[in-house]
Amino acid sequence: MSKTVSEKVALVTGASAGIGWSIASYLAQQGIKTVAAARRLEKMEPLKEHGVHTVKLDVSDLESVEHGLRDIRENVGEIDILVNNAGVELLGPFELISMQEGRRLLDVNLFGLLEMTKRCIPYMREQRWGRILNVTSIGGVGSMPYNAWYHLSKHGVEGLSRSLRQELAPFGIAVATIRPGSVKSEIWQAGVTDIKEWNADYQASADHIANQVKEVEKKMGEDPICIAKLVHKAITDKRPKLSYTAPAHAKIALFLNKWILTESFGNKMACQAAGLAFDPKK
C-alpha cells in the first residue's frame, strides 16, 4: 500500500539557516515527516518546535553521512524525499582561489550531493516512488564573473539532474531542480574571499564587488519561504516539472537569458555588473 503524504519522510540537507531552514520548517507544517540535517546541530534546535527531527550531517564527510543516515532510518524511517540543499559559495577571481578551496566547494555542492543521492535511490527504486529535489540556482543556467567555482558546481548539478530524471523515471522517482534567485541567506556573507588579498589587476573590480555584495545584502528582501513552497509543490505535483524557479525576478532573468538576450549582450551585462570592461572582439 502506498504511503500518504503525511507518512512520507523528507530529508533536507543544509538546514541550519536560510533556504534549508525554511524548507524543513514549511514541510513539517504541511504534515510531512521532516528531517533537517546540517553540520551545525545546535543551530537547528528551534526546528524541533515544528516537529522536525534534526541530525548532524556533513555531506562532504562519508563517516558523517553514514552516521546521519543510520540515525534517520532508526529513528524516523526510510527516506522518500531527498532535498539536496547543502551548499557553499566562493566569490573571487578564479586565478586567486586555491585548488584546495575549489575542491572543498565541489565536495559540498557536487560530490556531497552525489553521495546523498546514491544512498537514497535504492529504497525509492524498491518502493517505486521518490522525489529527489536538487537546489541549484539561476546561476546553474547563467554565469557571472568571479563565481566560476560556484557556477561549475551548479551547472554540474543541473546536468546531473536531467540525466537522473531520465534514468529513474521508470521507477516512479521524479528528479527536479529548484532554482532560487536572490533570497535571504548566509551563503553570500560566508562565500566572499578576502578582497584585500586581490592583486592590483583585479582591485578595481574588487572594490566594485564589495559594494555590490553590500547592496545585494540590503536588497535581499525575498523571504526563503518562496523556495520552501516550490519544494512542497514539487513533492505534491502528480507530474513534477524539470525545474522550479522563484522569486519573480529570477523567472524574469531566466526568460531574458533564454529568449531575449544574445550571448554577447548577456556577457556584456554580466561584466558591467562586476565592474569589468567588455570587448566582444577580444
Tab-separated table of C-alpha atoms in Angstrom, residues 25-26 31 34 83 88-89 123 146 150 158-159 166 171 173 181-182 185 217 219 238-240 248 262 280:
chain	number	residue	atom	x	y	z
A	25	SER	CA	10.031	24.154	8.744
A	26	TYR	CA	7.461	24.517	5.962
A	31	GLY	CA	2.299	17.407	7.698
A	34	THR	CA	10.757	16.085	8.071
A	83	VAL	CA	16.063	17.736	-0.783
A	88	VAL	CA	28.626	26.907	-0.105
A	89	GLU	CA	29.725	29.964	-2.092
A	123	TYR	CA	14.853	2.449	-1.299
A	146	TYR	CA	34.262	35.891	-10.064
A	150	TYR	CA	30.065	28.049	-7.768
A	158	GLU	CA	21.711	20.809	-13.500
A	159	GLY	CA	23.196	18.310	-15.953
A	166	GLN	CA	15.538	10.181	-17.420
A	171	PHE	CA	10.882	3.539	-11.139
A	173	ILE	CA	11.281	8.565	-8.972
A	181	GLY	CA	17.218	33.796	-7.219
A	182	SER	CA	18.272	36.294	-4.548
A	185	SER	CA	20.667	33.504	3.051
A	217	GLU	CA	22.545	42.031	1.200
A	219	LYS	CA	18.036	44.376	-1.107
A	238	LYS	CA	1.475	14.439	-9.759
A	239	ARG	CA	3.965	15.018	-12.556
A	240	PRO	CA	6.768	17.240	-11.221
A	248	ALA	CA	9.649	36.555	-9.691
A	262	THR	CA	22.176	37.466	-27.282
A	280	PRO	CA	33.320	41.224	-27.669
